[in-house]
PDB file of C-alpha atoms in Angstrom:
ATOM      1  CA  ASP J   1      13.753  -7.666   5.242  1.00  0.00           C
ATOM      2  CA  ILE J   2      13.846  -3.903   5.750  1.00  0.00           C
ATOM      3  CA  GLN J   3      12.002  -2.813   8.893  1.00  0.00           C
ATOM      4  CA  MET J   4      10.260   0.561   8.882  1.00  0.00           C
ATOM      5  CA  THR J   5       9.826   2.253  12.258  1.00  0.00           C
ATOM      6  CA  GLN J   6       7.340   5.111  12.301  1.00  0.00           C
ATOM      7  CA  SER J   7       6.799   7.543  15.161  1.00  0.00           C
ATOM      8  CA  PRO J   8       4.759   8.608  16.905  1.00  0.00           C
ATOM      9  CA  SER J   9       2.056   5.949  16.631  1.00  0.00           C
ATOM     10  CA  SER J  10      -0.536   8.603  17.371  1.00  0.00           C
ATOM     11  CA  LEU J  11      -0.724  12.307  17.996  1.00  0.00           C
ATOM     12  CA  SER J  12      -3.321  14.894  18.898  1.00  0.00           C
ATOM     13  CA  ALA J  13      -3.196  18.239  17.158  1.00  0.00           C
ATOM     14  CA  SER J  14      -5.347  21.286  16.507  1.00  0.00           C
ATOM     15  CA  VAL J  15      -6.476  22.798  13.243  1.00  0.00           C
ATOM     16  CA  GLY J  16      -3.663  25.007  11.982  1.00  0.00           C
ATOM     17  CA  ASP J  17      -0.906  23.092  13.743  1.00  0.00           C
ATOM     18  CA  ARG J  18       2.252  21.949  11.995  1.00  0.00           C
ATOM     19  CA  VAL J  19       2.558  18.175  12.256  1.00  0.00           C
ATOM     20  CA  THR J  20       5.685  16.085  11.693  1.00  0.00           C
ATOM     21  CA  ILE J  21       5.964  12.293  11.489  1.00  0.00           C
ATOM     22  CA  THR J  22       9.233  10.395  11.299  1.00  0.00           C
ATOM     23  CA  CYS J  23      10.082   7.107   9.634  1.00  0.00           C
ATOM     24  CA  ARG J  24      13.323   5.178  10.038  1.00  0.00           C
ATOM     25  CA  ALA J  25      14.503   2.298   7.845  1.00  0.00           C
ATOM     26  CA  SER J  26      16.583  -0.532   9.289  1.00  0.00           C
ATOM     27  CA  GLN J  27      19.028  -0.147   6.377  1.00  0.00           C
ATOM     28  CA  GLY J  28      19.653   2.439   3.702  1.00  0.00           C
ATOM     29  CA  ILE J  29      16.899   2.765   1.090  1.00  0.00           C
ATOM     30  CA  SER J  30      18.199   5.819  -0.822  1.00  0.00           C
ATOM     31  CA  ASN J  31      15.071   7.893  -1.446  1.00  0.00           C
ATOM     32  CA  TYR J  32      12.728   4.994  -2.229  1.00  0.00           C
ATOM     33  CA  LEU J  33      10.207   6.049   0.379  1.00  0.00           C
ATOM     34  CA  ALA J  34       6.492   6.764  -0.009  1.00  0.00           C
ATOM     35  CA  TRP J  35       3.817   8.217   2.265  1.00  0.00           C
ATOM     36  CA  PHE J  36       0.118   7.347   2.260  1.00  0.00           C
ATOM     37  CA  GLN J  37      -2.991   8.748   3.917  1.00  0.00           C
ATOM     38  CA  GLN J  38      -5.851   6.498   4.992  1.00  0.00           C
ATOM     39  CA  LYS J  39      -9.209   7.558   6.355  1.00  0.00           C
ATOM     40  CA  PRO J  40     -11.492   5.114   8.217  1.00  0.00           C
ATOM     41  CA  GLY J  41     -13.150   2.615   5.909  1.00  0.00           C
ATOM     42  CA  LYS J  42     -11.327   3.957   2.858  1.00  0.00           C
ATOM     43  CA  ALA J  43      -8.454   2.791   0.687  1.00  0.00           C
ATOM     44  CA  PRO J  44      -5.030   4.342   1.198  1.00  0.00           C
ATOM     45  CA  LYS J  45      -4.236   7.406  -0.898  1.00  0.00           C
ATOM     46  CA  SER J  46      -0.752   7.991  -2.257  1.00  0.00           C
ATOM     47  CA  LEU J  47       0.661  11.359  -1.193  1.00  0.00           C
ATOM     48  CA  ILE J  48       4.440  11.351  -1.660  1.00  0.00           C
ATOM     49  CA  TYR J  49       6.972   9.244  -3.566  1.00  0.00           C
ATOM     50  CA  ALA J  50      10.761   9.396  -3.828  1.00  0.00           C
ATOM     51  CA  ALA J  51      10.769  10.764  -0.272  1.00  0.00           C
ATOM     52  CA  SER J  52       9.828  14.291  -1.283  1.00  0.00           C
ATOM     53  CA  SER J  53       7.855  14.334  -4.560  1.00  0.00           C
ATOM     54  CA  LEU J  54       4.137  15.034  -4.384  1.00  0.00           C
ATOM     55  CA  GLN J  55       1.762  12.786  -6.268  1.00  0.00           C
ATOM     56  CA  SER J  56      -0.354  14.575  -8.851  1.00  0.00           C
ATOM     57  CA  GLY J  57      -3.143  16.596  -7.278  1.00  0.00           C
ATOM     58  CA  VAL J  58      -1.779  16.433  -3.724  1.00  0.00           C
ATOM     59  CA  PRO J  59      -1.764  19.854  -2.028  1.00  0.00           C
ATOM     60  CA  SER J  60       1.542  21.498  -1.170  1.00  0.00           C
ATOM     61  CA  LYS J  61       0.738  21.587   2.556  1.00  0.00           C
ATOM     62  CA  PHE J  62       2.098  18.024   2.532  1.00  0.00           C
ATOM     63  CA  SER J  63       5.860  17.602   2.264  1.00  0.00           C
ATOM     64  CA  GLY J  64       8.504  14.972   2.808  1.00  0.00           C
ATOM     65  CA  SER J  65      12.246  14.861   3.219  1.00  0.00           C
ATOM     66  CA  GLY J  66      15.105  12.517   3.962  1.00  0.00           C
ATOM     67  CA  SER J  67      17.379   9.977   2.385  1.00  0.00           C
ATOM     68  CA  GLY J  68      19.159   6.837   3.476  1.00  0.00           C
ATOM     69  CA  THR J  69      17.527   5.707   6.699  1.00  0.00           C
ATOM     70  CA  ASP J  70      15.793   8.761   8.192  1.00  0.00           C
ATOM     71  CA  PHE J  71      12.732  10.441   6.736  1.00  0.00           C
ATOM     72  CA  THR J  72      10.132  13.002   7.796  1.00  0.00           C
ATOM     73  CA  PHE J  73       6.610  13.839   6.675  1.00  0.00           C
ATOM     74  CA  THR J  74       5.100  17.226   7.459  1.00  0.00           C
ATOM     75  CA  ILE J  75       1.671  18.808   7.229  1.00  0.00           C
ATOM     76  CA  SER J  76       2.284  22.542   7.341  1.00  0.00           C
ATOM     77  CA  SER J  77      -1.132  23.611   8.611  1.00  0.00           C
ATOM     78  CA  LEU J  78      -3.471  20.858   9.720  1.00  0.00           C
ATOM     79  CA  GLN J  79      -7.002  21.047   8.341  1.00  0.00           C
ATOM     80  CA  PRO J  80     -10.096  19.054   9.361  1.00  0.00           C
ATOM     81  CA  GLU J  81      -9.815  16.816   6.278  1.00  0.00           C
ATOM     82  CA  ASP J  82      -6.274  15.827   7.267  1.00  0.00           C
ATOM     83  CA  PHE J  83      -7.290  13.856  10.328  1.00  0.00           C
ATOM     84  CA  ALA J  84      -6.390  10.317   9.254  1.00  0.00           C
ATOM     85  CA  THR J  85      -3.752   7.621   9.617  1.00  0.00           C
ATOM     86  CA  TYR J  86      -0.494   8.083   7.731  1.00  0.00           C
ATOM     87  CA  TYR J  87       1.883   5.307   6.661  1.00  0.00           C
ATOM     88  CA  CYS J  88       5.403   5.290   5.276  1.00  0.00           C
ATOM     89  CA  GLN J  89       6.575   2.505   2.960  1.00  0.00           C
ATOM     90  CA  GLN J  90       9.913   1.534   1.472  1.00  0.00           C
ATOM     91  CA  TYR J  91      10.078   0.365  -2.130  1.00  0.00           C
ATOM     92  CA  ASN J  92      13.836  -0.067  -2.346  1.00  0.00           C
ATOM     93  CA  SER J  93      13.488  -3.847  -2.481  1.00  0.00           C
ATOM     94  CA  TYR J  94      11.084  -6.731  -1.980  1.00  0.00           C
ATOM     95  CA  PRO J  95       9.452  -7.504   0.323  1.00  0.00           C
ATOM     96  CA  LEU J  96       7.899  -4.058   0.410  1.00  0.00           C
ATOM     97  CA  THR J  97       7.385  -2.957   3.996  1.00  0.00           C
ATOM     98  CA  PHE J  98       5.247  -0.357   5.718  1.00  0.00           C
ATOM     99  CA  GLY J  99       5.635   1.580   8.917  1.00  0.00           C
ATOM    100  CA  GLY J 100       3.136   0.887  11.657  1.00  0.00           C
ATOM    101  CA  GLY J 101       1.133   4.039  10.962  1.00  0.00           C
ATOM    102  CA  THR J 102       0.528   7.348  12.721  1.00  0.00           C
ATOM    103  CA  LYS J 103      -3.026   8.235  13.681  1.00  0.00           C
ATOM    104  CA  VAL J 104      -3.542  11.996  13.643  1.00  0.00           C
ATOM    105  CA  GLU J 105      -6.441  12.934  15.903  1.00  0.00           C
ATOM    106  CA  ILE J 106      -8.202  16.144  16.816  1.00  0.00           C
ATOM    107  CA  LYS J 107      -7.080  17.778  20.049  1.00  0.00           C
TER     108      LYS J 107
ATOM    109  CA  GLU M   1      -9.705   8.010 -15.447  1.00  0.00           C
ATOM    110  CA  VAL M   2      -7.330   5.447 -13.982  1.00  0.00           C
ATOM    111  CA  GLN M   3      -9.312   2.972 -11.908  1.00  0.00           C
ATOM    112  CA  LEU M   4      -8.854  -0.340 -10.103  1.00  0.00           C
ATOM    113  CA  LEU M   5     -11.849  -2.385  -8.984  1.00  0.00           C
ATOM    114  CA  GLU M   6     -11.414  -5.467  -6.796  1.00  0.00           C
ATOM    115  CA  SER M   7     -13.911  -8.291  -6.478  1.00  0.00           C
ATOM    116  CA  GLY M   8     -14.134 -11.858  -5.229  1.00  0.00           C
ATOM    117  CA  GLY M   9     -13.953 -11.388  -1.496  1.00  0.00           C
ATOM    118  CA  GLY M  10     -16.241 -13.168   0.930  1.00  0.00           C
ATOM    119  CA  LEU M  11     -16.532 -15.639   3.759  1.00  0.00           C
ATOM    120  CA  VAL M  12     -14.527 -18.864   3.478  1.00  0.00           C
ATOM    121  CA  GLN M  13     -13.758 -21.667   5.916  1.00  0.00           C
ATOM    122  CA  PRO M  14     -10.225 -22.305   7.158  1.00  0.00           C
ATOM    123  CA  GLY M  15      -8.377 -24.415   4.625  1.00  0.00           C
ATOM    124  CA  GLY M  16     -10.558 -23.135   1.814  1.00  0.00           C
ATOM    125  CA  SER M  17      -9.741 -21.207  -1.354  1.00  0.00           C
ATOM    126  CA  LEU M  18     -10.752 -17.923  -2.907  1.00  0.00           C
ATOM    127  CA  ARG M  19      -9.722 -15.999  -6.028  1.00  0.00           C
ATOM    128  CA  LEU M  20      -9.634 -12.231  -6.001  1.00  0.00           C
ATOM    129  CA  SER M  21      -9.778 -10.122  -9.153  1.00  0.00           C
ATOM    130  CA  CYS M  22      -8.736  -6.542  -9.828  1.00  0.00           C
ATOM    131  CA  ALA M  23     -10.107  -4.976 -13.007  1.00  0.00           C
ATOM    132  CA  ALA M  24      -7.994  -2.124 -14.334  1.00  0.00           C
ATOM    133  CA  SER M  25      -9.005   0.706 -16.644  1.00  0.00           C
ATOM    134  CA  GLY M  26      -7.682   4.033 -17.884  1.00  0.00           C
ATOM    135  CA  PHE M  27      -4.060   3.008 -18.470  1.00  0.00           C
ATOM    136  CA  THR M  28      -1.956   0.538 -20.473  1.00  0.00           C
ATOM    137  CA  PHE M  29      -2.241  -2.326 -18.004  1.00  0.00           C
ATOM    138  CA  SER M  30       0.567  -4.467 -19.421  1.00  0.00           C
ATOM    139  CA  SER M  31       3.117  -1.678 -18.922  1.00  0.00           C
ATOM    140  CA  TYR M  32       2.894  -1.633 -15.129  1.00  0.00           C
ATOM    141  CA  ALA M  33       3.752  -3.976 -12.310  1.00  0.00           C
ATOM    142  CA  MET M  34       0.934  -4.539  -9.843  1.00  0.00           C
ATOM    143  CA  SER M  35       0.737  -5.543  -6.184  1.00  0.00           C
ATOM    144  CA  TRP M  36      -1.716  -6.861  -3.628  1.00  0.00           C
ATOM    145  CA  VAL M  37      -1.688  -5.267  -0.170  1.00  0.00           C
ATOM    146  CA  ARG M  38      -3.867  -6.351   2.747  1.00  0.00           C
ATOM    147  CA  GLN M  39      -5.072  -4.857   5.994  1.00  0.00           C
ATOM    148  CA  ALA M  40      -6.377  -6.984   8.850  1.00  0.00           C
ATOM    149  CA  PRO M  41      -9.206  -5.429  10.897  1.00  0.00           C
ATOM    150  CA  GLY M  42      -7.820  -2.605  13.016  1.00  0.00           C
ATOM    151  CA  LYS M  43      -4.250  -3.234  11.840  1.00  0.00           C
ATOM    152  CA  GLY M  44      -1.741  -1.671   9.494  1.00  0.00           C
ATOM    153  CA  LEU M  45      -0.901  -2.311   5.862  1.00  0.00           C
ATOM    154  CA  GLU M  46       0.897  -5.484   4.771  1.00  0.00           C
ATOM    155  CA  TRP M  47       2.277  -6.050   1.283  1.00  0.00           C
ATOM    156  CA  VAL M  48       1.301  -9.493  -0.021  1.00  0.00           C
ATOM    157  CA  SER M  49       2.558 -10.026  -3.564  1.00  0.00           C
ATOM    158  CA  ALA M  50       3.710  -8.310  -6.751  1.00  0.00           C
ATOM    159  CA  ILE M  51       3.865  -9.205 -10.438  1.00  0.00           C
ATOM    160  CA  SER M  52       5.737  -7.606 -13.321  1.00  0.00           C
ATOM    161  CA  GLY M  53       3.938  -6.062 -16.272  1.00  0.00           C
ATOM    162  CA  SER M  54       4.529  -9.094 -18.461  1.00  0.00           C
ATOM    163  CA  GLY M  55       3.629 -11.494 -15.667  1.00  0.00           C
ATOM    164  CA  GLY M  56       6.982 -13.202 -15.950  1.00  0.00           C
ATOM    165  CA  SER M  57       8.248 -12.246 -12.504  1.00  0.00           C
ATOM    166  CA  THR M  58       6.510 -12.507  -9.159  1.00  0.00           C
ATOM    167  CA  TYR M  59       7.306 -11.836  -5.494  1.00  0.00           C
ATOM    168  CA  TYR M  60       5.538 -12.933  -2.320  1.00  0.00           C
ATOM    169  CA  ALA M  61       5.569 -12.111   1.361  1.00  0.00           C
ATOM    170  CA  ASP M  62       6.816 -15.016   3.463  1.00  0.00           C
ATOM    171  CA  SER M  63       3.428 -15.148   5.192  1.00  0.00           C
ATOM    172  CA  VAL M  64       1.682 -16.250   1.978  1.00  0.00           C
ATOM    173  CA  LYS M  65       4.450 -17.964  -0.003  1.00  0.00           C
ATOM    174  CA  GLY M  66       3.370 -21.399  -1.191  1.00  0.00           C
ATOM    175  CA  ARG M  67      -0.314 -20.689  -0.514  1.00  0.00           C
ATOM    176  CA  PHE M  68      -1.111 -17.632  -2.676  1.00  0.00           C
ATOM    177  CA  THR M  69      -0.485 -17.179  -6.404  1.00  0.00           C
ATOM    178  CA  ILE M  70      -0.522 -13.839  -8.180  1.00  0.00           C
ATOM    179  CA  SER M  71      -1.242 -13.718 -11.915  1.00  0.00           C
ATOM    180  CA  ARG M  72      -2.533 -11.376 -14.561  1.00  0.00           C
ATOM    181  CA  ASP M  73      -4.365 -11.512 -17.883  1.00  0.00           C
ATOM    182  CA  ASN M  74      -3.189  -8.517 -19.891  1.00  0.00           C
ATOM    183  CA  SER M  75      -5.764  -9.210 -22.605  1.00  0.00           C
ATOM    184  CA  LYS M  76      -8.473  -8.695 -19.981  1.00  0.00           C
ATOM    185  CA  ASN M  77      -6.712  -5.917 -18.017  1.00  0.00           C
ATOM    186  CA  THR M  78      -7.189  -7.982 -14.885  1.00  0.00           C
ATOM    187  CA  LEU M  79      -4.991  -8.921 -11.932  1.00  0.00           C
ATOM    188  CA  TYR M  80      -5.696 -12.014  -9.833  1.00  0.00           C
ATOM    189  CA  LEU M  81      -4.797 -13.434  -6.443  1.00  0.00           C
ATOM    190  CA  GLN M  82      -5.481 -17.149  -5.964  1.00  0.00           C
ATOM    191  CA  MET M  83      -5.581 -17.856  -2.243  1.00  0.00           C
ATOM    192  CA  ASN M  84      -5.396 -21.472  -1.052  1.00  0.00           C
ATOM    193  CA  SER M  85      -5.102 -23.077   2.400  1.00  0.00           C
ATOM    194  CA  LEU M  86      -6.627 -19.980   3.939  1.00  0.00           C
ATOM    195  CA  ARG M  87      -6.118 -19.291   7.617  1.00  0.00           C
ATOM    196  CA  ALA M  88      -7.909 -17.070  10.123  1.00  0.00           C
ATOM    197  CA  GLU M  89      -4.933 -14.703  10.025  1.00  0.00           C
ATOM    198  CA  ASP M  90      -5.569 -14.087   6.303  1.00  0.00           C
ATOM    199  CA  THR M  91      -8.766 -12.232   7.247  1.00  0.00           C
ATOM    200  CA  ALA M  92      -8.310  -8.729   5.863  1.00  0.00           C
ATOM    201  CA  VAL M  93      -9.317  -6.169   3.293  1.00  0.00           C
ATOM    202  CA  TYR M  94      -7.280  -6.881   0.168  1.00  0.00           C
ATOM    203  CA  TYR M  95      -6.271  -3.955  -2.046  1.00  0.00           C
ATOM    204  CA  CYS M  96      -4.669  -4.006  -5.468  1.00  0.00           C
ATOM    205  CA  ALA M  97      -2.227  -1.217  -6.242  1.00  0.00           C
ATOM    206  CA  LYS M  98      -0.539   0.014  -9.412  1.00  0.00           C
ATOM    207  CA  ASP M  99       3.139   0.824  -9.723  1.00  0.00           C
ATOM    208  CA  GLN M 100       3.684   4.425 -10.695  1.00  0.00           C
ATOM    209  CA  SER M 101       6.081   4.632 -13.591  1.00  0.00           C
ATOM    210  CA  GLY M 102       6.753   1.245 -15.126  1.00  0.00           C
ATOM    211  CA  LEU M 103      10.426   2.282 -15.288  1.00  0.00           C
ATOM    212  CA  ARG M 104      11.665   0.712 -12.081  1.00  0.00           C
ATOM    213  CA  TRP M 105      10.706  -2.403 -10.142  1.00  0.00           C
ATOM    214  CA  PRO M 106       9.701  -2.119  -7.397  1.00  0.00           C
ATOM    215  CA  ASP M 107       8.250   1.345  -7.740  1.00  0.00           C
ATOM    216  CA  ALA M 108       5.982   3.580  -5.708  1.00  0.00           C
ATOM    217  CA  PHE M 109       2.258   2.952  -5.837  1.00  0.00           C
ATOM    218  CA  ASP M 110       0.163   5.710  -7.322  1.00  0.00           C
ATOM    219  CA  ILE M 111      -3.312   4.198  -7.580  1.00  0.00           C
ATOM    220  CA  TRP M 112      -5.164   1.884  -5.168  1.00  0.00           C
ATOM    221  CA  GLY M 113      -8.411  -0.005  -5.575  1.00  0.00           C
ATOM    222  CA  GLN M 114     -11.238   0.308  -3.071  1.00  0.00           C
ATOM    223  CA  GLY M 115     -10.547  -3.109  -1.523  1.00  0.00           C
ATOM    224  CA  THR M 116     -12.422  -6.376  -1.073  1.00  0.00           C
ATOM    225  CA  MET M 117     -12.988  -8.067   2.294  1.00  0.00           C
ATOM    226  CA  VAL M 118     -11.898 -11.649   2.895  1.00  0.00           C
ATOM    227  CA  THR M 119     -13.094 -13.358   6.066  1.00  0.00           C
ATOM    228  CA  VAL M 120     -11.711 -16.777   7.006  1.00  0.00           C
ATOM    229  CA  SER M 121     -13.890 -18.339   9.672  1.00  0.00           C
ATOM    230  CA  SER M 122     -15.785 -21.507  10.425  1.00  0.00           C
TER     231      SER M 122
END
């Protein structure tokens, strides 16, 4: 199985900050990497697929990059509605696997 | 509007069974693979099972293999998860999720349902 290691597990940031989360795969997954946002008590929301492509309707303040084993997710200017938990996920092969999540909290 | 609506969750005793449903609307259901993903209270996301658009191919996480069965009825636009021999560690919110393009399998998820809670407890 492909292990996904996400860091940090949590971070505190202020409105307007640039935030970066990293995700590492235990083996190469090309660009078959997705990012999701989840707010408390809500279903996950798909943000990015193919490592860097935005899902329809997702604002451009969110971006992703990487290929192979190392990936990054960035929020260019953190807004109040962005405080949530973010997950990476590989869909290169089954079983699909998720990173442990990064909780983005208000500083 | 593309929508997924889960149902069937509830409280069940250890060793019991439950069947979850996911009603799909707003897209050609049979053209897309579907998955179930769960989230235990306070924990992260765990993929559970996937099924191809035709229903002819299925995959399972090791943690549920032999106990859970994924299926679909394309005439009813509905996805199912039959859960048998339930354990306390199966307690979670269960989400259904739609594959994005129907061109590759597996594929990214684009749409998630709102989730249904399953509690396994005596």
